[in-house]
Amino acid sequence: MGVTIQAHGGQVQWLEKEGKWYWYGEDKTKGYRSNGISAYSSKDLYNWTFEGYVMRTISNREQLDSDPYFSELYKDYNKKEKDNVYLCFNDSNAVIERPKMIYNKKTGKYVLWFHADGPTVESPNSNYAAAAAGVAISDSPNGPFKFLGRYRLNVCPAADKKGEWYESSAGFARDMNLWIDDDGTAYIIYSSEENRTMFISKLNDEYTYLATDVDKAVKGKDFVRLFPGAQREAPALFKYNKKYYMITSSATGWDPNQAKYWVADDILGEWTDMGDPCIGDTDKKTFYTQSTNVINVDKESGKFIYMGDRWKSNNLGDSRYIWLPLEFDSKGKLLIKPYTNWKLEELNNKYSVQLNSELKDIYTGVEELPKTLNIKVYEDGKWINKDTTVKWNIPELTPMAKTTVTGVLEVVDRQINVNVINIPKNLQYYVDCGAKKDSTTYDLANGKVQLKNGIRHIQMALGDILGK
Ligand code: DGJ
């Protein structure tokens, strides 16, 4: 057993130039106030080596002139600029959370963004008054990262101000993450407007600021404002099968809560709420974690790892990390299940198994369920077609009620679900007496009888059947 890793609210990625995995995160050895941003590296995702503090916090203002680490780094900064570095990155009242690093291939710079918070002149006692995104750059993944500034970001577009909008917290940037798209464009994803909305904003070519200044930014081109009122934090974005996925938490301080994820075809377009991806999470607290990032192990074969923090609010430095395989069903729906002591091999068949055989929307009896199906599986770096037997797990079926029946695709050991309505043989008429008086299929007198699954399906209110 080694030393506990101090890289909370972090991110793990493969750095091609270094030929290793890098894990950046918050050092919380001293608790809430940080020693800075730490980095660890690994060849195999199991064994990690501490690379050091890639960005050290500052203990007193003089250090910026007297400590060679800082005086060399900021030698071209004037007094005012150094004052600002101290304000934003000191270890007595600055709040430094959720650091994320992206490498810029064009400039050859490593760019680190983080949630940069702390008091302001107007609110000297608040830890979260600044509500800004900080940015720093370095020539090496190991730092030292040089602080460039902290900024408020995009604001609610005029057309959306009639709905839920939070004027006093316009431009806020708190929990955040970064994303580099396939075309090399980078985006910052952040909780805004007092955490009541989530924004995604396009970064400039250097990845050091927004692509377009806030006053000229256009919704849908430069940024998107999402989920008004939903209060989501801790965004973790990834892309799979041409779709963007964003896992988020709710906003309950250091306490865990229920995860939710959204899916989009266009990063600055419409995002669809897909609900909670966790399966078997009895207490609805994301297995007692809060999302921080998704590790792209191999996106072609659908290998991704969910990274969550299991915060210990009374001893933050002793908080732990829970990593879980991401799994996709045949429709691309995301599932997170509570594996313990799992190995990377477990990721081998978590991809979205494509069904070549068509399934019916509804089966009208279990004898109709297919015994074999043809599927597309990912093996040795390519997709191939295969037949698989299906083992159906058939529960007790109530006549005429729709029941979800689960089957296991035995070749890949993956689950599929279908709907079955158990229609007893020789049934000619079915009267659904639970129908409401004003329902469209209710009015028997006017001949509104629906044919469903070959059965004349009549819906009417119980009172009418009883003649009341
Ligand atoms: C929840 C956030 O996700 C964390 O990064 C941190 O800011 C805590 N809130 C502080 O309460």
XYZ file of C-alpha atoms and ligand atoms in Angstrom:
479
model
C 0.000 0.000 0.000
C 1.516 3.279 -1.108
C 0.852 6.900 -0.312
C -2.673 8.254 -0.826
C -3.026 10.135 -4.096
C -3.836 13.835 -3.708
C -5.546 14.691 -6.984
C -9.157 15.456 -6.147
C -11.728 16.898 -8.552
C -9.305 15.722 -11.197
C -8.833 14.418 -14.691
C -6.945 11.494 -16.216
C -5.832 11.488 -19.843
C -3.285 9.822 -22.109
C -0.529 12.242 -23.147
C 0.823 10.989 -26.445
C 4.083 12.953 -26.313
C 4.896 11.604 -22.867
C 3.633 8.093 -23.614
C 1.891 7.968 -20.219
C -1.361 8.654 -18.477
C -1.470 11.898 -16.496
C -3.717 12.598 -13.545
C -4.163 16.231 -12.527
C -6.102 17.208 -9.438
C -6.469 19.284 -6.302
C -3.980 18.670 -3.540
C -5.965 18.677 -0.300
C -3.257 17.509 2.102
C -3.952 20.553 4.237
C -7.724 20.298 3.740
C -9.792 22.932 1.991
C -6.928 25.334 1.185
C -4.628 23.783 -1.309
C -0.886 23.319 -1.730
C -1.651 23.645 -5.391
C -2.382 21.438 -8.337
C -0.687 18.065 -8.375
C 0.117 15.650 -11.178
C 0.715 11.912 -11.227
C 1.677 9.706 -14.139
C 1.136 6.065 -14.973
C 1.893 3.603 -17.748
C -0.955 1.258 -16.878
C -3.667 3.222 -14.979
C -2.944 1.088 -11.865
C 0.440 2.331 -10.606
C 0.924 6.065 -10.196
C 4.045 8.183 -9.688
C 3.852 11.635 -8.160
C 5.197 14.155 -10.684
C 4.983 17.026 -8.195
C 2.980 20.207 -7.796
C 2.633 21.503 -11.316
C 1.275 24.778 -9.942
C 2.178 25.728 -6.377
C 0.028 27.993 -4.249
C 1.685 31.075 -2.772
C 2.038 31.488 1.000
C 2.841 35.198 1.106
C 3.062 38.016 -1.406
C 6.870 38.419 -0.961
C 7.416 34.900 -2.282
C 6.584 36.120 -5.768
C 9.749 38.223 -5.691
C 11.998 36.223 -3.380
C 11.314 32.522 -4.108
C 13.162 31.555 -7.335
C 10.295 29.233 -8.365
C 7.929 32.223 -8.543
C 10.313 35.093 -9.333
C 11.577 33.280 -12.442
C 8.090 32.285 -13.561
C 6.673 35.815 -13.198
C 9.771 37.802 -14.106
C 7.890 39.689 -16.848
C 4.898 40.553 -14.586
C 4.589 44.023 -13.052
C 3.583 44.620 -9.435
C -0.130 44.811 -10.207
C -0.035 41.585 -12.183
C 1.821 39.833 -9.379
C -0.724 41.157 -6.869
C -3.394 39.499 -8.962
C -1.470 36.200 -9.111
C -1.254 36.312 -5.321
C -4.959 37.134 -4.930
C -6.008 34.244 -7.164
C -3.497 31.582 -6.132
C -2.618 32.067 -2.479
C -3.012 29.309 0.114
C -4.870 31.366 2.717
C -8.105 32.383 1.018
C -8.063 31.373 -2.657
C -10.239 28.403 -3.620
C -8.731 26.222 -6.335
C -10.913 23.367 -7.525
C -11.436 20.912 -10.381
C -8.253 21.540 -12.425
C -8.279 20.188 -15.979
C -5.402 20.282 -18.465
C -5.425 20.254 -22.275
C -2.456 20.128 -24.611
C -2.518 22.579 -27.504
C -0.914 20.923 -30.549
C -0.623 24.244 -32.420
C 1.191 26.204 -29.727
C 2.902 23.240 -28.042
C 1.677 24.590 -24.683
C -0.015 22.711 -21.863
C -3.052 24.713 -20.770
C -4.557 24.269 -17.328
C -7.990 25.614 -16.395
C -9.540 25.424 -12.948
C -12.367 26.772 -10.850
C -10.735 29.884 -9.397
C -12.695 31.215 -6.479
C -12.354 33.029 -3.173
C -13.290 36.367 -1.677
C -13.595 39.624 -3.598
C -13.310 43.212 -2.358
C -17.120 43.384 -2.205
C -17.475 40.015 -0.421
C -14.299 39.588 1.644
C -15.726 36.718 3.721
C -17.054 34.533 0.956
C -15.146 31.540 -0.387
C -17.150 31.514 -3.581
C -17.538 35.205 -4.471
C -15.078 35.342 -7.353
C -16.918 32.557 -9.245
C -14.394 32.559 -12.063
C -12.403 30.260 -14.340
C -8.641 30.479 -13.951
C -6.129 29.630 -16.638
C -2.389 28.914 -16.612
C 0.122 27.633 -19.200
C 3.345 25.675 -19.259
C 5.844 24.217 -21.725
C 5.799 20.933 -19.843
C 3.019 18.728 -18.450
C 4.919 18.853 -15.158
C 4.784 22.640 -14.975
C 5.502 25.059 -13.596
C 2.203 26.471 -14.849
C 2.119 30.236 -15.099
C -1.106 31.953 -14.093
C -2.616 34.092 -16.862
C -5.823 35.292 -15.257
C -9.233 34.381 -13.907
C -12.366 35.345 -15.765
C -16.123 35.428 -15.615
C -17.441 33.862 -18.822
C -20.551 33.909 -21.045
C -23.891 35.391 -20.051
C -27.524 34.599 -20.729
C -28.529 35.724 -24.255
C -31.147 38.499 -24.396
C -33.777 36.205 -25.974
C -33.620 33.792 -23.009
C -33.904 36.436 -20.303
C -37.659 36.142 -20.126
C -37.336 32.647 -18.679
C -35.315 31.550 -15.679
C -32.313 33.803 -15.557
C -30.124 35.023 -12.762
C -28.912 38.515 -13.474
C -26.835 39.036 -10.339
C -24.734 35.969 -11.132
C -24.295 36.495 -14.874
C -21.003 35.113 -16.170
C -20.275 33.004 -13.066
C -17.981 30.039 -13.675
C -17.651 27.377 -10.982
C -17.379 23.567 -11.335
C -15.777 23.067 -14.694
C -14.280 20.741 -17.241
C -12.643 20.963 -20.663
C -13.224 19.199 -23.930
C -11.179 19.053 -27.152
C -13.325 18.076 -30.093
C -12.222 15.973 -33.091
C -11.426 19.143 -35.086
C -9.115 20.461 -32.335
C -11.588 23.090 -31.069
C -11.602 23.263 -27.286
C -14.536 24.048 -25.011
C -14.952 24.895 -21.361
C -18.008 23.458 -19.604
C -19.011 25.168 -16.351
C -21.753 25.689 -13.799
C -22.920 29.266 -13.984
C -25.529 31.695 -12.635
C -25.165 30.491 -9.023
C -25.014 26.900 -10.324
C -28.513 27.150 -11.766
C -27.348 26.797 -15.360
C -24.540 25.020 -17.193
C -22.665 26.702 -20.036
C -20.385 25.325 -22.738
C -18.148 27.982 -24.292
C -15.756 27.739 -27.208
C -12.121 28.590 -26.458
C -9.736 30.479 -28.736
C -7.049 28.769 -30.821
C -4.537 29.026 -27.959
C -7.103 27.578 -25.488
C -6.337 30.482 -23.121
C -9.589 32.488 -23.291
C -12.989 32.452 -24.960
C -13.041 32.293 -28.771
C -15.258 35.396 -28.849
C -15.481 38.161 -26.265
C -18.521 37.932 -24.010
C -20.252 41.025 -25.460
C -20.001 39.677 -29.024
C -20.629 36.002 -28.310
C -23.511 34.335 -30.148
C -25.504 31.481 -28.642
C -25.172 28.266 -30.693
C -21.928 29.454 -32.300
C -19.749 30.559 -29.380
C -21.570 29.083 -26.416
C -24.711 27.342 -25.239
C -26.651 27.883 -22.007
C -28.152 24.676 -20.636
C -30.575 23.244 -18.068
C -31.964 26.493 -16.488
C -32.979 25.829 -12.895
C -31.606 22.274 -12.874
C -28.705 23.125 -10.534
C -26.082 20.812 -11.935
C -22.399 20.696 -11.036
C -19.317 18.566 -11.706
C -19.689 18.176 -15.506
C -17.808 15.267 -17.105
C -17.994 15.181 -20.879
C -17.073 12.517 -23.430
C -17.998 11.543 -26.971
C -19.045 8.110 -28.130
C -20.505 6.981 -31.476
C -20.793 10.617 -32.649
C -22.804 11.642 -29.591
C -21.698 13.900 -26.748
C -22.470 12.710 -23.233
C -22.318 14.889 -20.130
C -22.540 13.369 -16.653
C -23.328 15.861 -13.883
C -24.115 15.940 -10.182
C -26.635 18.024 -8.319
C -25.381 20.820 -6.046
C -25.192 19.630 -2.416
C -21.768 20.829 -1.225
C -19.504 17.868 -0.425
C -22.409 15.459 0.002
C -23.144 12.972 -2.765
C -26.386 13.152 -4.709
C -28.040 11.573 -7.740
C -26.180 11.751 -11.047
C -27.874 12.674 -14.289
C -26.595 12.681 -17.818
C -27.453 14.529 -21.002
C -26.782 13.632 -24.640
C -26.322 15.868 -27.713
C -25.491 15.501 -31.402
C -23.950 18.962 -31.511
C -21.893 20.234 -28.591
C -23.414 23.733 -28.864
C -26.877 22.409 -29.757
C -29.773 20.744 -27.945
C -28.951 18.481 -25.004
C -31.458 15.794 -23.983
C -31.951 14.824 -20.362
C -31.392 11.041 -20.091
C -31.830 10.703 -16.336
C -29.716 8.768 -13.877
C -27.203 6.368 -15.500
C -26.597 4.406 -12.275
C -27.978 0.877 -11.976
C -28.373 -0.634 -8.525
C -27.583 2.646 -6.785
C -30.084 1.996 -3.996
C -29.587 5.282 -2.159
C -29.556 7.366 -5.369
C -26.254 9.016 -4.511
C -24.131 7.918 -7.487
C -22.628 5.154 -5.328
C -21.600 7.892 -2.864
C -19.509 9.782 -5.403
C -19.563 13.034 -7.339
C -18.543 13.025 -10.995
C -15.316 14.702 -11.987
C -14.231 13.286 -15.326
C -14.516 10.426 -17.800
C -11.316 8.671 -18.852
C -11.156 7.908 -22.538
C -9.372 4.525 -22.473
C -10.280 3.654 -26.083
C -13.247 5.474 -27.542
C -13.428 3.303 -30.705
C -14.166 0.198 -28.689
C -16.293 2.088 -26.164
C -13.861 1.846 -23.249
C -14.485 4.663 -20.810
C -14.082 5.001 -17.062
C -16.246 7.161 -14.818
C -14.082 9.064 -12.290
C -15.866 10.160 -9.147
C -14.735 11.753 -5.919
C -15.932 10.246 -2.677
C -15.527 13.390 -0.578
C -15.009 13.262 3.177
C -16.290 16.664 4.192
C -14.744 16.469 7.685
C -11.337 15.461 6.325
C -11.150 16.493 2.683
C -7.562 15.343 2.275
C -8.680 11.805 3.039
C -11.341 11.825 0.307
C -11.200 8.854 -2.070
C -11.666 8.149 -5.755
C -14.160 5.718 -7.208
C -13.683 4.661 -10.798
C -16.328 2.603 -12.576
C -16.634 1.183 -16.108
C -19.102 2.964 -18.356
C -21.417 0.623 -20.223
C -23.703 1.330 -23.174
C -26.844 -0.545 -24.096
C -27.750 -1.345 -27.701
C -29.366 2.091 -28.084
C -26.324 3.948 -26.697
C -27.939 4.519 -23.305
C -25.334 4.921 -20.575
C -25.188 2.565 -17.589
C -22.946 2.779 -14.518
C -22.920 -0.295 -12.305
C -21.270 -0.817 -8.917
C -18.264 -3.008 -9.698
C -15.795 -3.674 -6.910
C -12.160 -4.651 -7.406
C -12.571 -4.668 -11.146
C -9.763 -4.883 -13.704
C -9.332 -3.039 -16.996
C -10.340 -6.220 -18.892
C -13.812 -5.563 -17.548
C -14.044 -2.728 -20.100
C -13.772 -5.202 -23.001
C -17.428 -5.540 -23.832
C -19.023 -2.426 -22.411
C -19.509 -0.868 -25.849
C -22.905 -0.436 -27.434
C -23.645 -3.889 -28.903
C -25.434 -3.200 -32.177
C -28.377 -5.417 -33.000
C -28.598 -6.451 -36.652
C -31.850 -8.350 -36.044
C -34.859 -6.148 -35.494
C -36.803 -6.343 -32.276
C -40.545 -5.731 -32.152
C -41.883 -2.792 -30.138
C -44.208 -5.187 -28.324
C -44.302 -8.981 -28.183
C -47.754 -10.412 -27.549
C -46.588 -13.520 -25.753
C -43.349 -14.967 -24.459
C -43.386 -17.708 -27.095
C -42.778 -14.937 -29.641
C -39.472 -13.868 -28.079
C -36.532 -14.611 -30.401
C -34.229 -17.443 -29.344
C -31.275 -16.131 -31.332
C -30.286 -12.689 -32.590
C -27.664 -11.385 -34.952
C -25.429 -8.711 -33.413
C -22.403 -6.618 -34.303
C -19.496 -6.967 -31.897
C -16.126 -5.258 -31.627
C -13.251 -7.750 -31.737
C -9.548 -7.327 -32.497
C -10.039 -3.723 -33.587
C -12.972 -4.311 -35.945
C -16.729 -4.764 -35.978
C -17.986 -8.226 -36.954
C -21.437 -9.846 -37.175
C -22.266 -12.781 -34.937
C -25.258 -14.865 -33.916
C -26.024 -15.145 -30.258
C -28.527 -17.134 -28.254
C -30.730 -15.105 -25.944
C -31.511 -16.287 -22.448
C -34.798 -14.655 -21.410
C -35.550 -14.032 -17.793
C -39.319 -14.266 -17.752
C -41.161 -12.858 -14.747
C -44.758 -13.626 -13.869
C -46.870 -11.834 -16.452
C -50.186 -10.159 -15.702
C -52.634 -10.702 -18.598
C -52.868 -7.638 -20.861
C -50.328 -5.612 -18.867
C -47.140 -4.370 -20.487
C -44.107 -5.935 -18.817
C -40.423 -5.373 -19.508
C -38.650 -8.658 -20.055
C -34.882 -8.893 -19.872
C -32.753 -11.175 -21.961
C -29.020 -11.882 -21.937
C -27.125 -12.003 -25.239
C -25.093 -15.037 -24.277
C -22.169 -14.538 -26.672
C -21.334 -11.129 -25.175
C -23.009 -11.476 -21.767
C -24.983 -8.254 -22.253
C -28.552 -7.451 -21.415
C -31.418 -6.339 -23.657
C -34.953 -5.374 -22.712
C -38.193 -5.863 -24.639
C -41.836 -5.194 -23.874
C -44.274 -8.058 -23.648
C -48.050 -7.850 -23.365
C -49.295 -11.224 -22.345
C -52.459 -11.745 -24.379
C -54.307 -14.920 -23.443
C -55.141 -17.173 -26.421
C -58.631 -16.821 -28.000
C -59.149 -13.386 -26.460
C -61.472 -11.429 -28.759
C -62.445 -8.343 -26.773
C -60.616 -6.637 -23.983
C -62.303 -3.971 -21.900
C -59.903 -1.694 -20.073
C -62.089 -0.319 -17.301
C -59.348 1.948 -15.999
C -59.875 4.410 -18.857
C -60.828 8.007 -18.102
C -64.131 9.444 -19.258
C -62.501 11.934 -21.586
C -59.924 9.566 -23.071
C -60.061 9.265 -26.863
C -60.646 5.546 -26.833
C -63.282 5.648 -24.131
C -66.393 6.454 -26.088
C -67.743 3.012 -26.882
C -71.114 4.396 -27.996
C -69.412 6.333 -30.769
C -67.553 3.315 -31.891
C -64.077 4.333 -30.799
C -62.598 0.913 -30.529
C -58.880 0.546 -31.015
C -57.279 -2.458 -32.558
C -54.172 -3.178 -30.535
C -51.986 -6.152 -31.302
C -54.854 -7.733 -33.200
C -57.260 -7.473 -30.252
C -60.274 -5.179 -30.244
C -59.251 -2.979 -27.368
C -62.019 -1.058 -25.710
C -61.306 1.445 -23.004
C -64.111 2.688 -20.804
C -64.630 3.924 -17.301
C -65.565 1.404 -14.647
C -68.617 3.461 -13.680
C -70.049 3.038 -17.169
C -69.539 -0.711 -17.165
C -71.432 -0.879 -13.924
C -74.119 1.384 -15.414
C -73.489 4.281 -13.015
C -19.375 20.943 -4.868
C -18.355 21.097 -5.925
O -18.602 20.162 -6.909
C -16.972 20.917 -5.359
O -16.024 21.039 -6.364
C -16.804 21.923 -4.278
O -16.898 23.210 -4.815
C -17.860 21.736 -3.216
N -19.167 21.874 -3.825
C -17.745 22.758 -2.129
O -18.809 22.655 -1.232
